[in-house]
Tab-separated table of N, CA and C in Angstrom:
chain	number	residue	atom	x	y	z
Y	317	MET	N	-6.579	4.121	-28.617
Y	317	MET	CA	-5.746	2.951	-28.782
Y	317	MET	C	-5.742	2.261	-27.313
Y	318	GLN	N	-5.966	1.036	-27.392
Y	318	GLN	CA	-5.904	0.105	-26.228
Y	318	GLN	C	-4.673	-0.441	-25.849
Y	319	ALA	N	-4.271	-0.600	-24.482
Y	319	ALA	CA	-3.076	-0.934	-23.882
Y	319	ALA	C	-2.639	-2.459	-24.695
Y	320	MET	N	-1.272	-2.482	-24.871
Y	320	MET	CA	-0.951	-3.649	-25.442
Y	320	MET	C	-1.042	-4.956	-24.265
Y	321	PRO	N	-1.498	-6.015	-24.875
Y	321	PRO	CA	-1.406	-7.028	-23.989
Y	321	PRO	C	-0.080	-7.468	-23.607
Y	322	SER	N	0.303	-7.603	-22.227
Y	322	SER	CA	1.807	-7.808	-21.769
Y	322	SER	C	2.442	-8.892	-22.433
Y	323	ASN	N	1.964	-10.040	-22.955
Y	323	ASN	CA	2.489	-11.116	-23.674
Y	323	ASN	C	2.699	-10.742	-25.244
Y	324	SER	N	2.495	-9.421	-25.599
Y	324	SER	CA	2.853	-9.002	-26.747
Y	324	SER	C	3.860	-7.962	-26.787
Y	325	ILE	N	4.537	-7.533	-25.645
Y	325	ILE	CA	5.521	-6.718	-25.352
Y	325	ILE	C	6.940	-7.668	-25.462
Y	326	SER	N	7.849	-6.801	-26.066
Y	326	SER	CA	9.517	-7.504	-26.155
Y	326	SER	C	10.266	-6.196	-25.914
Y	327	ALA	N	11.514	-6.884	-26.175
Y	327	ALA	CA	12.672	-5.819	-25.620
Y	327	ALA	C	12.752	-4.978	-26.689
Y	328	GLY	N	12.036	-5.122	-27.863
Y	328	GLY	CA	12.443	-4.240	-29.066
Y	328	GLY	C	11.242	-3.148	-28.925
Y	329	ASP	N	10.508	-3.292	-27.798
Y	329	ASP	CA	9.258	-2.264	-27.855
Y	329	ASP	C	10.055	-1.269	-26.866
Y	330	LEU	N	10.782	-1.534	-26.121
Y	330	LEU	CA	11.355	-0.684	-25.028
Y	330	LEU	C	12.105	0.514	-25.578
Y	331	LYS	N	11.516	1.587	-26.279
Y	331	LYS	CA	12.111	2.366	-27.295
Y	331	LYS	C	12.747	3.849	-26.415
Y	332	HIS	N	11.959	3.789	-25.282
Y	332	HIS	CA	12.144	5.045	-24.579
Y	332	HIS	C	12.757	5.099	-23.339
Y	333	ARG	N	13.562	6.068	-22.833
Y	333	ARG	CA	14.066	6.101	-21.499
Y	333	ARG	C	13.505	6.981	-20.631
Y	334	VAL	N	13.234	6.512	-19.672
Y	334	VAL	CA	12.446	7.274	-18.516
Y	334	VAL	C	13.162	6.999	-17.167
Y	335	ALA	N	12.911	8.177	-16.110
Y	335	ALA	CA	13.362	8.158	-15.144
Y	335	ALA	C	11.946	8.463	-14.011
Y	336	PHE	N	12.269	7.759	-12.820
Y	336	PHE	CA	10.994	7.701	-11.859
Y	336	PHE	C	11.716	8.390	-10.664
Y	337	ASP	N	10.872	9.683	-10.384
Y	337	ASP	CA	11.110	10.451	-9.090
Y	337	ASP	C	10.341	10.190	-8.210
Y	338	LYS	N	10.806	10.346	-6.836
Y	338	LYS	CA	10.183	10.002	-5.730
Y	338	LYS	C	10.294	11.397	-4.826
Y	339	ARG	N	9.240	12.080	-4.025
Y	339	ARG	CA	9.412	13.188	-3.537
Y	339	ARG	C	9.842	12.997	-1.830
Y	340	ALA	N	11.102	13.475	-1.645
Y	340	ALA	CA	11.919	13.316	-0.352
Y	340	ALA	C	12.009	14.792	0.147
Y	341	GLN	N	12.269	14.675	1.734
Y	341	GLN	CA	12.598	15.755	2.537
Y	341	GLN	C	13.987	16.254	2.263
Y	342	VAL	N	14.144	17.633	1.785
Y	342	VAL	CA	15.390	17.844	1.599
Y	342	VAL	C	15.731	19.268	2.384
Y	343	HIS	N	17.019	19.382	2.881
Y	343	HIS	CA	17.004	20.239	3.917
Y	343	HIS	C	17.850	21.457	2.789
Y	344	ASP	N	17.270	22.937	3.061
Y	344	ASP	CA	17.499	24.015	2.155
Y	344	ASP	C	18.797	24.697	2.970
Y	345	GLY	N	19.337	24.170	4.163
Y	345	GLY	CA	20.754	24.978	4.300
Y	345	GLY	C	20.213	25.872	5.539
Y	346	PHE	N	19.109	26.131	5.669
Y	346	PHE	CA	18.366	27.029	6.632
Y	346	PHE	C	17.708	26.702	7.759
Y	347	GLY	N	17.745	25.379	7.930
Y	347	GLY	CA	16.938	24.628	8.913
Y	347	GLY	C	15.685	24.177	8.358
Y	348	ASN	N	15.212	24.524	7.331
Y	348	ASN	CA	13.855	24.299	6.549
Y	348	ASN	C	13.727	23.014	5.887
Y	349	LYS	N	12.599	22.124	5.832
Y	349	LYS	CA	12.617	20.888	4.984
Y	349	LYS	C	11.991	21.228	3.670
Y	350	GLN	N	12.076	20.960	2.494
Y	350	GLN	CA	11.105	20.950	1.450
Y	350	GLN	C	11.130	19.467	0.859
Y	351	ALA	N	9.913	19.521	0.287
Y	351	ALA	CA	9.497	18.255	-0.241
Y	351	ALA	C	10.051	18.548	-1.911
Y	352	ALA	N	11.047	17.768	-2.141
Y	352	ALA	CA	11.397	18.179	-3.747
Y	352	ALA	C	11.612	16.567	-4.188
Y	353	PHE	N	11.162	16.732	-5.662
Y	353	PHE	CA	11.439	14.987	-6.012
Y	353	PHE	C	12.817	14.778	-6.505
Y	354	GLN	N	13.135	13.722	-6.088
Y	354	GLN	CA	14.535	13.303	-6.445
Y	354	GLN	C	14.619	11.940	-7.092
Y	355	GLU	N	15.571	11.767	-8.015
Y	355	GLU	CA	15.567	10.719	-8.950
Y	355	GLU	C	15.855	9.451	-8.134
Y	356	GLU	N	15.096	8.157	-8.359
Y	356	GLU	CA	15.328	7.090	-7.741
Y	356	GLU	C	16.121	6.116	-8.648
Y	357	PHE	N	15.612	6.118	-10.039
Y	357	PHE	CA	16.320	5.024	-10.695
Y	357	PHE	C	15.715	5.548	-12.040
Y	358	SER	N	16.153	4.937	-13.441
Y	358	SER	CA	15.864	4.939	-14.778
Y	358	SER	C	15.890	3.648	-15.452
Y	359	CYS	N	15.059	3.587	-16.247
Y	359	CYS	CA	15.078	2.519	-17.065
Y	359	CYS	C	14.281	2.394	-18.377
Y	360	ARG	N	14.442	1.442	-19.105
Y	360	ARG	CA	13.798	1.539	-20.539
Y	360	ARG	C	12.373	1.329	-20.135
Y	361	ALA	N	11.320	1.572	-21.398
Y	361	ALA	CA	9.937	1.741	-21.042
Y	361	ALA	C	9.286	1.543	-22.645
Y	362	ALA	N	8.165	0.758	-22.869
Y	362	ALA	CA	7.378	1.133	-24.084
Y	362	ALA	C	6.100	1.843	-23.675
Y	363	PHE	N	5.906	2.725	-24.720
Y	363	PHE	CA	4.846	3.656	-24.454
Y	363	PHE	C	3.619	2.908	-25.414
Y	364	SER	N	2.564	3.173	-25.008
Y	364	SER	CA	1.059	2.850	-25.382
Y	364	SER	C	0.418	4.213	-25.396
Y	365	HIS	N	-0.103	4.935	-26.367
Y	365	HIS	CA	-0.664	6.130	-26.171
Y	365	HIS	C	-2.137	5.856	-25.982
Y	366	ARG	N	-2.609	6.304	-25.019
Y	366	ARG	CA	-4.013	6.026	-24.833
Y	366	ARG	C	-5.076	7.236	-24.908
Y	367	GLY	N	-4.678	8.337	-25.814
Y	367	GLY	CA	-5.335	9.524	-26.003
Y	367	GLY	C	-5.004	10.393	-25.163
Y	368	GLY	N	-5.957	11.667	-25.181
Y	368	GLY	CA	-5.805	12.931	-24.698
Y	368	GLY	C	-7.026	13.379	-23.816
Y	369	SER	N	-7.043	14.582	-23.383
Y	369	SER	CA	-8.292	15.349	-22.918
Y	369	SER	C	-7.559	16.775	-22.689
Y	370	GLU	N	-8.626	17.399	-22.345
Y	370	GLU	CA	-8.685	19.097	-22.050
Y	370	GLU	C	-9.096	19.029	-20.989
Y	371	ALA	N	-8.528	19.962	-19.931
Y	371	ALA	CA	-9.255	20.499	-18.592
Y	371	ALA	C	-9.066	21.950	-18.485
Y	372	VAL	N	-9.917	22.261	-17.939
Y	372	VAL	CA	-10.226	23.619	-17.601
Y	372	VAL	C	-9.540	23.972	-16.077
Y	373	MET	N	-8.335	24.473	-16.137
Y	373	MET	CA	-7.635	24.641	-14.952
Y	373	MET	C	-7.400	26.209	-14.712
Y	374	ALA	N	-7.730	26.868	-13.742
Y	374	ALA	CA	-7.572	28.220	-13.248
Y	374	ALA	C	-8.056	28.889	-14.623
Y	375	ALA	N	-9.059	28.898	-15.271
Y	375	ALA	CA	-9.763	29.426	-16.295
Y	375	ALA	C	-8.999	29.424	-17.358
Y	376	ARG	N	-8.046	28.577	-17.725
Y	376	ARG	CA	-7.060	27.946	-18.849
Y	376	ARG	C	-7.453	26.662	-19.523
Y	377	LEU	N	-7.404	26.418	-20.534
Y	377	LEU	CA	-7.722	25.228	-21.226
Y	377	LEU	C	-6.335	24.457	-21.172
Y	378	GLU	N	-6.255	23.233	-20.589
Y	378	GLU	CA	-4.715	22.629	-20.436
Y	378	GLU	C	-4.999	21.371	-21.279
Y	379	GLY	N	-4.110	20.874	-21.816
Y	379	GLY	CA	-4.313	19.657	-22.559
Y	379	GLY	C	-3.487	18.462	-21.817
Y	380	ARG	N	-4.176	17.446	-21.759
Y	380	ARG	CA	-3.531	16.127	-21.266
Y	380	ARG	C	-3.361	15.083	-22.199
Y	381	HIS	N	-2.363	14.164	-21.887
Y	381	HIS	CA	-2.165	13.303	-22.672
Y	381	HIS	C	-1.763	11.908	-21.828
Y	382	VAL	N	-2.244	10.881	-21.939
Y	382	VAL	CA	-2.604	9.609	-21.126
Y	382	VAL	C	-1.653	8.772	-21.716
Y	383	LEU	N	-0.945	7.895	-21.259
Y	383	LEU	CA	-0.157	7.019	-21.992
Y	383	LEU	C	-0.285	5.865	-20.794
Y	384	GLY	N	-0.109	4.474	-21.754
Y	384	GLY	CA	0.095	3.261	-20.909
Y	384	GLY	C	1.518	2.886	-20.886
Y	385	VAL	N	2.325	2.787	-20.099
Y	385	VAL	CA	3.774	2.255	-20.211
Y	385	VAL	C	4.015	0.798	-19.518
Y	386	TYR	N	4.617	0.367	-20.311
Y	386	TYR	CA	5.312	-1.002	-19.642
Y	386	TYR	C	6.870	-0.762	-19.209
Y	387	VAL	N	7.396	-1.430	-18.026
Y	387	VAL	CA	8.510	-1.324	-17.805
Y	387	VAL	C	8.939	-2.690	-17.310
Y	388	ARG	N	10.235	-3.129	-17.517
Y	388	ARG	CA	10.345	-4.820	-16.868
Y	388	ARG	C	10.181	-4.545	-15.429
Y	389	SER	N	9.648	-5.908	-15.023
Y	389	SER	CA	9.229	-5.945	-13.661
Y	389	SER	C	10.908	-6.169	-12.834
Y	390	SER	N	11.071	-5.564	-11.710
Y	390	SER	CA	12.066	-5.415	-11.018
Y	390	SER	C	12.007	-5.122	-9.719
Y	391	GLU	N	13.103	-5.132	-8.722
Y	391	GLU	CA	12.984	-4.498	-7.202
Y	391	GLU	C	12.479	-3.337	-7.246
Y	392	ASN	N	12.908	-2.172	-8.270
Y	392	ASN	CA	12.913	-1.069	-8.256
Y	392	ASN	C	11.363	-0.624	-8.781
Y	393	THR	N	10.969	-1.295	-9.910
Y	393	THR	CA	9.436	-0.859	-10.751
Y	393	THR	C	8.509	-1.261	-9.811
Y	394	ARG	N	8.719	-2.689	-8.857
Y	394	ARG	CA	7.626	-2.975	-8.305
Y	394	ARG	C	7.152	-2.122	-7.027
Y	395	HIS	N	8.199	-1.165	-6.744
Y	395	HIS	CA	8.011	-0.146	-5.548
Y	395	HIS	C	7.345	1.152	-6.304
Y	396	ILE	N	7.289	1.343	-7.284
Y	396	ILE	CA	6.547	2.563	-7.742
Y	396	ILE	C	5.153	2.772	-7.102
Y	397	GLY	N	5.000	4.023	-6.852
Y	397	GLY	CA	3.862	4.421	-6.094
Y	397	GLY	C	3.314	5.422	-6.713
Y	398	SER	N	1.744	5.911	-6.562
Y	398	SER	CA	0.978	6.945	-7.347
Y	398	SER	C	1.383	8.112	-6.844
Y	399	ASP	N	2.367	8.397	-5.822
Y	399	ASP	CA	2.956	9.424	-5.393
Y	399	ASP	C	4.126	10.000	-5.980
Y	400	TRP	N	4.620	9.079	-6.970
Y	400	TRP	CA	5.837	9.139	-7.714
Y	400	TRP	C	5.489	9.787	-8.879
Y	401	ARG	N	6.620	10.436	-9.871
Y	401	ARG	CA	6.569	10.984	-11.316
Y	401	ARG	C	7.295	10.191	-12.034
Y	402	MET	N	6.980	10.358	-13.424
Y	402	MET	CA	7.967	9.591	-14.381
Y	402	MET	C	8.369	10.791	-15.149
Y	403	ARG	N	9.583	10.872	-15.789
Y	403	ARG	CA	10.135	11.715	-16.867
Y	403	ARG	C	10.678	10.877	-17.765
Y	404	ASP	N	10.403	11.366	-18.728
Y	404	ASP	CA	10.939	10.929	-20.149
Y	404	ASP	C	12.434	11.783	-20.279
Y	405	VAL	N	13.506	11.108	-20.105
Y	405	VAL	CA	14.955	11.737	-20.238
Y	405	VAL	C	14.931	12.132	-21.508
Y	406	ARG	N	14.430	11.813	-22.687
Y	406	ARG	CA	15.001	12.296	-23.803
Y	406	ARG	C	14.380	13.877	-24.284
Y	407	THR	N	13.025	13.959	-24.184
Y	407	THR	CA	12.261	14.984	-24.168
Y	407	THR	C	11.935	15.993	-22.691
Y	408	GLY	N	12.113	15.222	-21.495
Y	408	GLY	CA	11.868	16.174	-20.577
Y	408	GLY	C	10.734	16.361	-19.847
Y	409	VAL	N	9.412	15.846	-20.482
Y	409	VAL	CA	8.260	15.562	-20.212
Y	409	VAL	C	7.956	14.930	-19.019
Y	410	VAL	N	7.183	15.571	-18.186
Y	410	VAL	CA	6.825	14.882	-16.646
Y	410	VAL	C	5.710	14.439	-16.811
Y	411	TYR	N	5.231	13.252	-16.432
Y	411	TYR	CA	3.948	12.450	-16.170
Y	411	TYR	C	3.523	12.304	-14.643
Y	412	ALA	N	2.608	12.549	-14.453
Y	412	ALA	CA	2.075	12.031	-12.983
Y	412	ALA	C	1.509	10.720	-13.251
Y	413	ILE	N	1.784	9.966	-12.102
Y	413	ILE	CA	1.509	8.282	-12.149
Y	413	ILE	C	0.092	8.318	-11.500
Y	414	ASP	N	-0.761	7.528	-12.680
Y	414	ASP	CA	-2.223	7.448	-11.846
Y	414	ASP	C	-2.439	6.019	-11.194
Y	415	VAL	N	-1.984	5.067	-12.203
Y	415	VAL	CA	-2.455	3.802	-11.710
Y	415	VAL	C	-1.099	3.027	-11.939
Y	416	VAL	N	-0.789	2.083	-10.903
Y	416	VAL	CA	0.445	1.253	-10.844
Y	416	VAL	C	-0.159	-0.148	-10.700
Y	417	ASP	N	-0.023	-1.050	-11.832
Y	417	ASP	CA	-0.341	-2.369	-11.785
Y	417	ASP	C	0.898	-3.263	-11.658
Y	418	ALA	N	1.475	-3.529	-10.561
Y	418	ALA	CA	2.636	-4.268	-10.468
Y	418	ALA	C	2.170	-5.720	-10.617
Y	419	VAL	N	1.089	-5.985	-10.562
Y	419	VAL	CA	0.988	-7.632	-10.977
Y	419	VAL	C	0.338	-8.096	-11.950
Y	420	THR	N	0.908	-7.230	-12.982
Y	420	THR	CA	0.406	-7.407	-14.542
Y	420	THR	C	0.848	-8.751	-15.264
Y	421	ASP	N	2.102	-9.384	-14.725
Y	421	ASP	CA	2.661	-10.371	-14.971
Y	421	ASP	C	4.062	-10.473	-14.087
Y	422	ARG	N	4.827	-11.661	-14.295
Y	422	ARG	CA	5.976	-11.651	-13.627
Y	422	ARG	C	6.843	-10.842	-14.400
Y	423	GLN	N	6.674	-10.554	-15.488
Y	423	GLN	CA	7.838	-9.910	-16.353
Y	423	GLN	C	7.902	-8.440	-16.647
Y	424	TRP	N	6.578	-7.919	-16.471
Y	424	TRP	CA	6.073	-6.527	-16.721
Y	424	TRP	C	5.411	-5.559	-15.791
Y	425	VAL	N	5.730	-4.738	-15.285
Y	425	VAL	CA	4.814	-3.754	-14.715
Y	425	VAL	C	4.070	-2.739	-15.493
Y	426	TYR	N	2.967	-2.415	-15.237
Y	426	TYR	CA	2.136	-1.656	-16.302
Y	426	TYR	C	1.627	-0.283	-15.259
Y	427	LEU	N	1.882	0.892	-15.935
Y	427	LEU	CA	1.432	2.197	-15.627
Y	427	LEU	C	0.668	2.931	-16.292
Y	428	THR	N	-0.269	3.631	-15.732
Y	428	THR	CA	-1.189	4.620	-16.424
Y	428	THR	C	-0.423	5.887	-15.865
Y	429	VAL	N	0.124	6.708	-17.067
Y	429	VAL	CA	0.357	8.247	-16.597
Y	429	VAL	C	-0.083	9.281	-17.361
Y	430	GLU	N	0.016	10.439	-16.779
Y	430	GLU	CA	-0.599	11.578	-17.533
Y	430	GLU	C	0.244	12.778	-17.662
Y	431	SER	N	0.374	13.358	-18.668
Y	431	SER	CA	1.197	14.916	-18.632
Y	431	SER	C	0.051	15.644	-18.663
Y	432	GLY	N	0.716	16.618	-18.257
Y	432	GLY	CA	-0.479	18.032	-17.806
Y	432	GLY	C	-1.046	17.935	-16.727
Y	433	SER	N	-0.777	17.002	-15.826
Y	433	SER	CA	-1.321	17.168	-14.608
Y	433	SER	C	-0.338	17.279	-13.334
Y	434	PRO	N	-0.578	17.663	-12.464
Y	434	PRO	CA	0.434	18.292	-11.106
Y	434	PRO	C	0.832	16.271	-10.607
Y	435	ALA	N	2.055	16.340	-10.546
Y	435	ALA	CA	2.813	15.167	-9.904
Y	435	ALA	C	2.667	15.120	-8.623
């Protein structure tokens, strides 16, 4: 399935609640720093299923699911980077962000995300 053109997205398509996490240095209380993901913000999103694939990782077959995601353009969403991750709040599925197109248009930011790959 191809990505929806941005001019066909409307508020009624924003059916999913997603959270965006950014890796941050966190002190563990023992003088060490660990890189852990922390939620930056959450918003509504429209999903466009782009298909799936399978990859062999560590001698195991692993399924991957690729989504095209539209979120409203805002100060927060324009700062999403490929080193962030996206979580579906309802299902808990974590997606690695592959591509960020912050200049889709003035109204929407388009992301390509993939489940089953490390964030």
